[in-house]
Amino acid sequence: MGMTVLAIDAGNSKTDVAVVAADGTVVGAARGGGFQPHRANVTPAVNVLAEAVDRAFAQAGVGAVDHVSACLANADLPVEERELAAALTTRRWGSRVDVRNDTFAVLRAGLLEDAEPRGVAVVCGAGVNCAGMLPDGRTARFPAIGRLSGDWGGGGGLAEEAIWFAARAEDGRGGPTALMHALPAHFGLDSMYALIEALHLGHIPALRRHELTPVLFATAAAGDPVARSLVERMADEVVAMATVALRRLDLLEEAAPVLLGGSVLAAQHPQLNDRIRTLLSTQAPHAIPRVVTERPVLGAALLGLDAVGAPPEIHARVRAYYA
């Protein structure tokens, strides 16, 4: 007798939900808004999840499942995972609730070996994070709450660095960089001063800063040394995180996948991704790098199937649905 699973992948900007029947058929699916408990507080944030879960349950014709597998953005520390698990348990969506950081969804979706999932994923989207897992349940992870926990980069961090160097190039405190013209030009402005003013006064919403990350990569590809140095440092950070996670899980000496996920790595900028592969080949020579293209909600579903002891053919059916 199989068990039903509710899979939730909740990111900052959107939430994906799936109801998986005991035979591995996806019988309900829905998409909802972003999950931001650090901004909205836990109850309103979980209400956003509930809206999508209710639609998926209605489509599936069920009121609850056996196991809830929730991979949530901003569940960065174990104490936050426990708090969110308690909040989800009160909703009575399932008999058991398992909450993890959303990096684990990318990791599990990208691990193609369902019998014994092992490996490491680095996710570089708005921020940067890394997670690793072994078949025995051991994991490796980082707090990943920005500079406070020693992080550098991600899309948001790269945009901030690009603005910093461009501002100093224009006012003379720093050396020259093509970013000085490229960044304001993206918004139709003619100087960094105008861009700084527009961002500071809110004429350009803060959310739009992430648009400058592709501008940084284009400027690097055109040969600008400052932009190139930022892309190289991002590669260094990705490899540092992956190597530490592999070491913690005793995976440095065996073939293990290093999965590259999130919008910045999925864009496959040659300078970034080629440097990551080159550095890995010397620092973790057994690592097998691969860009994850699978949807993270698949990873949340597979983690749920792992937890209920589903056989490989059930995993395969869910994979086929998302392929």
PDB file of N, CA and C in Angstrom, residues 189-258:
ATOM      1  N   LEU A 189      19.488  55.864 -18.709  1.00  0.00           N
ATOM      2  CA  LEU A 189      20.088  57.009 -18.017  1.00  0.00           C
ATOM      3  C   LEU A 189      21.507  57.250 -18.537  1.00  0.00           C
ATOM      4  N   ASP A 190      22.026  58.473 -18.350  1.00  0.00           N
ATOM      5  CA  ASP A 190      23.302  58.810 -18.968  1.00  0.00           C
ATOM      6  C   ASP A 190      24.480  58.876 -17.999  1.00  0.00           C
ATOM      7  N   SER A 191      24.248  58.582 -16.716  1.00  0.00           N
ATOM      8  CA  SER A 191      25.369  58.608 -15.764  1.00  0.00           C
ATOM      9  C   SER A 191      25.057  57.727 -14.562  1.00  0.00           C
ATOM     10  N   MET A 192      26.130  57.334 -13.847  1.00  0.00           N
ATOM     11  CA  MET A 192      25.934  56.592 -12.608  1.00  0.00           C
ATOM     12  C   MET A 192      25.264  57.473 -11.565  1.00  0.00           C
ATOM     13  N   TYR A 193      25.581  58.773 -11.588  1.00  0.00           N
ATOM     14  CA  TYR A 193      24.935  59.678 -10.624  1.00  0.00           C
ATOM     15  C   TYR A 193      23.416  59.607 -10.790  1.00  0.00           C
ATOM     16  N   ALA A 194      22.955  59.633 -12.036  1.00  0.00           N
ATOM     17  CA  ALA A 194      21.512  59.580 -12.296  1.00  0.00           C
ATOM     18  C   ALA A 194      20.924  58.249 -11.829  1.00  0.00           C
ATOM     19  N   LEU A 195      21.678  57.156 -12.011  1.00  0.00           N
ATOM     20  CA  LEU A 195      21.190  55.838 -11.580  1.00  0.00           C
ATOM     21  C   LEU A 195      21.138  55.760 -10.051  1.00  0.00           C
ATOM     22  N   ILE A 196      22.179  56.258  -9.407  1.00  0.00           N
ATOM     23  CA  ILE A 196      22.218  56.259  -7.930  1.00  0.00           C
ATOM     24  C   ILE A 196      21.033  57.055  -7.378  1.00  0.00           C
ATOM     25  N   GLU A 197      20.798  58.211  -7.954  1.00  0.00           N
ATOM     26  CA  GLU A 197      19.683  59.056  -7.522  1.00  0.00           C
ATOM     27  C   GLU A 197      18.342  58.337  -7.715  1.00  0.00           C
ATOM     28  N   ALA A 198      18.171  57.716  -8.881  1.00  0.00           N
ATOM     29  CA  ALA A 198      16.901  57.046  -9.185  1.00  0.00           C
ATOM     30  C   ALA A 198      16.655  55.863  -8.253  1.00  0.00           C
ATOM     31  N   LEU A 199      17.715  55.120  -7.922  1.00  0.00           N
ATOM     32  CA  LEU A 199      17.571  53.992  -6.997  1.00  0.00           C
ATOM     33  C   LEU A 199      17.313  54.495  -5.574  1.00  0.00           C
ATOM     34  N   HIS A 200      18.054  55.517  -5.164  1.00  0.00           N
ATOM     35  CA  HIS A 200      17.933  56.035  -3.800  1.00  0.00           C
ATOM     36  C   HIS A 200      16.543  56.624  -3.545  1.00  0.00           C
ATOM     37  N   LEU A 201      15.988  57.334  -4.537  1.00  0.00           N
ATOM     38  CA  LEU A 201      14.687  57.988  -4.364  1.00  0.00           C
ATOM     39  C   LEU A 201      13.516  57.068  -4.703  1.00  0.00           C
ATOM     40  N   GLY A 202      13.837  55.849  -5.154  1.00  0.00           N
ATOM     41  CA  GLY A 202      12.775  54.885  -5.456  1.00  0.00           C
ATOM     42  C   GLY A 202      12.126  55.077  -6.817  1.00  0.00           C
ATOM     43  N   HIS A 203      12.703  55.944  -7.666  1.00  0.00           N
ATOM     44  CA  HIS A 203      12.162  56.110  -9.021  1.00  0.00           C
ATOM     45  C   HIS A 203      12.346  54.825  -9.823  1.00  0.00           C
ATOM     46  N   ILE A 204      13.433  54.112  -9.539  1.00  0.00           N
ATOM     47  CA  ILE A 204      13.605  52.742 -10.035  1.00  0.00           C
ATOM     48  C   ILE A 204      13.434  51.835  -8.817  1.00  0.00           C
ATOM     49  N   PRO A 205      12.427  50.961  -8.815  1.00  0.00           N
ATOM     50  CA  PRO A 205      12.195  50.097  -7.642  1.00  0.00           C
ATOM     51  C   PRO A 205      13.420  49.225  -7.353  1.00  0.00           C
ATOM     52  N   ALA A 206      13.678  48.995  -6.069  1.00  0.00           N
ATOM     53  CA  ALA A 206      14.845  48.194  -5.649  1.00  0.00           C
ATOM     54  C   ALA A 206      14.842  46.821  -6.316  1.00  0.00           C
ATOM     55  N   LEU A 207      13.632  46.247  -6.524  1.00  0.00           N
ATOM     56  CA  LEU A 207      13.521  44.918  -7.148  1.00  0.00           C
ATOM     57  C   LEU A 207      14.164  44.864  -8.529  1.00  0.00           C
ATOM     58  N   ARG A 208      14.223  46.013  -9.210  1.00  0.00           N
ATOM     59  CA  ARG A 208      14.757  46.019 -10.578  1.00  0.00           C
ATOM     60  C   ARG A 208      16.285  45.979 -10.622  1.00  0.00           C
ATOM     61  N   ARG A 209      16.932  46.059  -9.456  1.00  0.00           N
ATOM     62  CA  ARG A 209      18.402  45.976  -9.446  1.00  0.00           C
ATOM     63  C   ARG A 209      18.888  44.670 -10.056  1.00  0.00           C
ATOM     64  N   HIS A 210      18.097  43.592  -9.882  1.00  0.00           N
ATOM     65  CA  HIS A 210      18.549  42.291 -10.392  1.00  0.00           C
ATOM     66  C   HIS A 210      18.690  42.284 -11.914  1.00  0.00           C
ATOM     67  N   GLU A 211      18.062  43.264 -12.593  1.00  0.00           N
ATOM     68  CA  GLU A 211      18.206  43.367 -14.050  1.00  0.00           C
ATOM     69  C   GLU A 211      19.646  43.696 -14.440  1.00  0.00           C
ATOM     70  N   LEU A 212      20.429  44.193 -13.483  1.00  0.00           N
ATOM     71  CA  LEU A 212      21.802  44.589 -13.789  1.00  0.00           C
ATOM     72  C   LEU A 212      22.760  43.393 -13.818  1.00  0.00           C
ATOM     73  N   THR A 213      22.327  42.236 -13.292  1.00  0.00           N
ATOM     74  CA  THR A 213      23.208  41.067 -13.309  1.00  0.00           C
ATOM     75  C   THR A 213      23.518  40.606 -14.734  1.00  0.00           C
ATOM     76  N   PRO A 214      22.504  40.463 -15.630  1.00  0.00           N
ATOM     77  CA  PRO A 214      22.841  40.121 -17.022  1.00  0.00           C
ATOM     78  C   PRO A 214      23.709  41.183 -17.700  1.00  0.00           C
ATOM     79  N   VAL A 215      23.521  42.470 -17.317  1.00  0.00           N
ATOM     80  CA  VAL A 215      24.361  43.542 -17.878  1.00  0.00           C
ATOM     81  C   VAL A 215      25.819  43.318 -17.460  1.00  0.00           C
ATOM     82  N   LEU A 216      26.023  42.925 -16.205  1.00  0.00           N
ATOM     83  CA  LEU A 216      27.369  42.614 -15.722  1.00  0.00           C
ATOM     84  C   LEU A 216      28.000  41.496 -16.552  1.00  0.00           C
ATOM     85  N   PHE A 217      27.239  40.420 -16.801  1.00  0.00           N
ATOM     86  CA  PHE A 217      27.785  39.290 -17.556  1.00  0.00           C
ATOM     87  C   PHE A 217      28.098  39.679 -19.004  1.00  0.00           C
ATOM     88  N   ALA A 218      27.236  40.496 -19.601  1.00  0.00           N
ATOM     89  CA  ALA A 218      27.480  40.956 -20.974  1.00  0.00           C
ATOM     90  C   ALA A 218      28.738  41.820 -21.033  1.00  0.00           C
ATOM     91  N   THR A 219      28.920  42.669 -20.021  1.00  0.00           N
ATOM     92  CA  THR A 219      30.094  43.541 -19.964  1.00  0.00           C
ATOM     93  C   THR A 219      31.362  42.712 -19.766  1.00  0.00           C
ATOM     94  N   ALA A 220      31.255  41.656 -18.945  1.00  0.00           N
ATOM     95  CA  ALA A 220      32.393  40.746 -18.741  1.00  0.00           C
ATOM     96  C   ALA A 220      32.732  40.022 -20.040  1.00  0.00           C
ATOM     97  N   ALA A 221      31.696  39.546 -20.744  1.00  0.00           N
ATOM     98  CA  ALA A 221      31.912  38.813 -22.001  1.00  0.00           C
ATOM     99  C   ALA A 221      32.590  39.696 -23.043  1.00  0.00           C
ATOM    100  N   ALA A 222      32.330  41.016 -22.950  1.00  0.00           N
ATOM    101  CA  ALA A 222      32.949  41.965 -23.890  1.00  0.00           C
ATOM    102  C   ALA A 222      34.396  42.288 -23.502  1.00  0.00           C
ATOM    103  N   GLY A 223      34.845  41.746 -22.346  1.00  0.00           N
ATOM    104  CA  GLY A 223      36.259  41.863 -21.997  1.00  0.00           C
ATOM    105  C   GLY A 223      36.610  42.841 -20.887  1.00  0.00           C
ATOM    106  N   ASP A 224      35.624  43.500 -20.278  1.00  0.00           N
ATOM    107  CA  ASP A 224      35.933  44.470 -19.224  1.00  0.00           C
ATOM    108  C   ASP A 224      36.581  43.766 -18.020  1.00  0.00           C
ATOM    109  N   PRO A 225      37.791  44.207 -17.612  1.00  0.00           N
ATOM    110  CA  PRO A 225      38.500  43.491 -16.538  1.00  0.00           C
ATOM    111  C   PRO A 225      37.767  43.492 -15.197  1.00  0.00           C
ATOM    112  N   VAL A 226      37.125  44.598 -14.845  1.00  0.00           N
ATOM    113  CA  VAL A 226      36.418  44.658 -13.551  1.00  0.00           C
ATOM    114  C   VAL A 226      35.231  43.698 -13.558  1.00  0.00           C
ATOM    115  N   ALA A 227      34.453  43.737 -14.625  1.00  0.00           N
ATOM    116  CA  ALA A 227      33.306  42.828 -14.717  1.00  0.00           C
ATOM    117  C   ALA A 227      33.773  41.376 -14.728  1.00  0.00           C
ATOM    118  N   ARG A 228      34.852  41.110 -15.459  1.00  0.00           N
ATOM    119  CA  ARG A 228      35.387  39.735 -15.503  1.00  0.00           C
ATOM    120  C   ARG A 228      35.825  39.268 -14.116  1.00  0.00           C
ATOM    121  N   SER A 229      36.420  40.168 -13.351  1.00  0.00           N
ATOM    122  CA  SER A 229      36.900  39.778 -12.015  1.00  0.00           C
ATOM    123  C   SER A 229      35.737  39.400 -11.099  1.00  0.00           C
ATOM    124  N   LEU A 230      34.600  40.075 -11.263  1.00  0.00           N
ATOM    125  CA  LEU A 230      33.420  39.745 -10.448  1.00  0.00           C
ATOM    126  C   LEU A 230      32.864  38.378 -10.835  1.00  0.00           C
ATOM    127  N   VAL A 231      32.801  38.098 -12.137  1.00  0.00           N
ATOM    128  CA  VAL A 231      32.315  36.789 -12.593  1.00  0.00           C
ATOM    129  C   VAL A 231      33.260  35.689 -12.099  1.00  0.00           C
ATOM    130  N   GLU A 232      34.565  35.950 -12.159  1.00  0.00           N
ATOM    131  CA  GLU A 232      35.533  34.951 -11.686  1.00  0.00           C
ATOM    132  C   GLU A 232      35.375  34.699 -10.184  1.00  0.00           C
ATOM    133  N   ARG A 233      35.145  35.769  -9.430  1.00  0.00           N
ATOM    134  CA  ARG A 233      34.974  35.581  -7.984  1.00  0.00           C
ATOM    135  C   ARG A 233      33.706  34.773  -7.693  1.00  0.00           C
ATOM    136  N   MET A 234      32.664  34.980  -8.500  1.00  0.00           N
ATOM    137  CA  MET A 234      31.437  34.201  -8.308  1.00  0.00           C
ATOM    138  C   MET A 234      31.720  32.713  -8.523  1.00  0.00           C
ATOM    139  N   ALA A 235      32.501  32.405  -9.559  1.00  0.00           N
ATOM    140  CA  ALA A 235      32.879  31.009  -9.801  1.00  0.00           C
ATOM    141  C   ALA A 235      33.667  30.450  -8.620  1.00  0.00           C
ATOM    142  N   ASP A 236      34.595  31.257  -8.095  1.00  0.00           N
ATOM    143  CA  ASP A 236      35.397  30.827  -6.944  1.00  0.00           C
ATOM    144  C   ASP A 236      34.502  30.494  -5.744  1.00  0.00           C
ATOM    145  N   GLU A 237      33.489  31.325  -5.515  1.00  0.00           N
ATOM    146  CA  GLU A 237      32.570  31.114  -4.392  1.00  0.00           C
ATOM    147  C   GLU A 237      31.765  29.822  -4.556  1.00  0.00           C
ATOM    148  N   VAL A 238      31.261  29.600  -5.770  1.00  0.00           N
ATOM    149  CA  VAL A 238      30.480  28.384  -6.049  1.00  0.00           C
ATOM    150  C   VAL A 238      31.326  27.146  -5.753  1.00  0.00           C
ATOM    151  N   VAL A 239      32.570  27.163  -6.225  1.00  0.00           N
ATOM    152  CA  VAL A 239      33.449  26.004  -6.037  1.00  0.00           C
ATOM    153  C   VAL A 239      33.848  25.850  -4.567  1.00  0.00           C
ATOM    154  N   ALA A 240      34.058  26.966  -3.870  1.00  0.00           N
ATOM    155  CA  ALA A 240      34.389  26.887  -2.435  1.00  0.00           C
ATOM    156  C   ALA A 240      33.256  26.213  -1.664  1.00  0.00           C
ATOM    157  N   MET A 241      32.015  26.632  -1.929  1.00  0.00           N
ATOM    158  CA  MET A 241      30.868  26.036  -1.230  1.00  0.00           C
ATOM    159  C   MET A 241      30.747  24.551  -1.555  1.00  0.00           C
ATOM    160  N   ALA A 242      30.841  24.219  -2.850  1.00  0.00           N
ATOM    161  CA  ALA A 242      30.684  22.821  -3.266  1.00  0.00           C
ATOM    162  C   ALA A 242      31.763  21.948  -2.639  1.00  0.00           C
ATOM    163  N   THR A 243      33.005  22.446  -2.616  1.00  0.00           N
ATOM    164  CA  THR A 243      34.119  21.643  -2.103  1.00  0.00           C
ATOM    165  C   THR A 243      33.981  21.410  -0.600  1.00  0.00           C
ATOM    166  N   VAL A 244      33.564  22.439   0.119  1.00  0.00           N
ATOM    167  CA  VAL A 244      33.353  22.285   1.571  1.00  0.00           C
ATOM    168  C   VAL A 244      32.250  21.263   1.843  1.00  0.00           C
ATOM    169  N   ALA A 245      31.139  21.349   1.088  1.00  0.00           N
ATOM    170  CA  ALA A 245      30.033  20.398   1.291  1.00  0.00           C
ATOM    171  C   ALA A 245      30.474  18.973   0.961  1.00  0.00           C
ATOM    172  N   LEU A 246      31.216  18.806  -0.130  1.00  0.00           N
ATOM    173  CA  LEU A 246      31.723  17.470  -0.494  1.00  0.00           C
ATOM    174  C   LEU A 246      32.631  16.929   0.610  1.00  0.00           C
ATOM    175  N   ARG A 247      33.482  17.795   1.155  1.00  0.00           N
ATOM    176  CA  ARG A 247      34.410  17.358   2.210  1.00  0.00           C
ATOM    177  C   ARG A 247      33.645  16.940   3.459  1.00  0.00           C
ATOM    178  N   ARG A 248      32.645  17.725   3.837  1.00  0.00           N
ATOM    179  CA  ARG A 248      31.864  17.402   5.044  1.00  0.00           C
ATOM    180  C   ARG A 248      31.168  16.053   4.925  1.00  0.00           C
ATOM    181  N   LEU A 249      30.789  15.685   3.702  1.00  0.00           N
ATOM    182  CA  LEU A 249      30.057  14.430   3.489  1.00  0.00           C
ATOM    183  C   LEU A 249      30.984  13.287   3.060  1.00  0.00           C
ATOM    184  N   ASP A 250      32.300  13.524   3.134  1.00  0.00           N
ATOM    185  CA  ASP A 250      33.291  12.521   2.727  1.00  0.00           C
ATOM    186  C   ASP A 250      33.092  12.073   1.277  1.00  0.00           C
ATOM    187  N   LEU A 251      32.741  13.017   0.416  1.00  0.00           N
ATOM    188  CA  LEU A 251      32.498  12.693  -0.990  1.00  0.00           C
ATOM    189  C   LEU A 251      33.626  13.169  -1.913  1.00  0.00           C
ATOM    190  N   LEU A 252      34.685  13.760  -1.352  1.00  0.00           N
ATOM    191  CA  LEU A 252      35.751  14.301  -2.209  1.00  0.00           C
ATOM    192  C   LEU A 252      36.509  13.211  -2.956  1.00  0.00           C
ATOM    193  N   GLU A 253      36.535  12.011  -2.389  1.00  0.00           N
ATOM    194  CA  GLU A 253      37.339  10.945  -3.001  1.00  0.00           C
ATOM    195  C   GLU A 253      36.516   9.990  -3.857  1.00  0.00           C
ATOM    196  N   GLU A 254      35.226  10.309  -4.066  1.00  0.00           N
ATOM    197  CA  GLU A 254      34.429   9.422  -4.921  1.00  0.00           C
ATOM    198  C   GLU A 254      33.624  10.243  -5.925  1.00  0.00           C
ATOM    199  N   ALA A 255      33.220   9.598  -6.999  1.00  0.00           N
ATOM    200  CA  ALA A 255      32.432  10.284  -8.024  1.00  0.00           C
ATOM    201  C   ALA A 255      31.122  10.753  -7.402  1.00  0.00           C
ATOM    202  N   ALA A 256      30.860  12.050  -7.453  1.00  0.00           N
ATOM    203  CA  ALA A 256      29.637  12.601  -6.863  1.00  0.00           C
ATOM    204  C   ALA A 256      29.170  13.773  -7.712  1.00  0.00           C
ATOM    205  N   PRO A 257      27.854  13.877  -7.942  1.00  0.00           N
ATOM    206  CA  PRO A 257      27.353  15.002  -8.728  1.00  0.00           C
ATOM    207  C   PRO A 257      27.483  16.317  -7.968  1.00  0.00           C
ATOM    208  N   VAL A 258      27.907  17.362  -8.688  1.00  0.00           N
ATOM    209  CA  VAL A 258      27.824  18.738  -8.186  1.00  0.00           C
ATOM    210  C   VAL A 258      26.854  19.453  -9.117  1.00  0.00           C
TER     211      VAL A 258
END
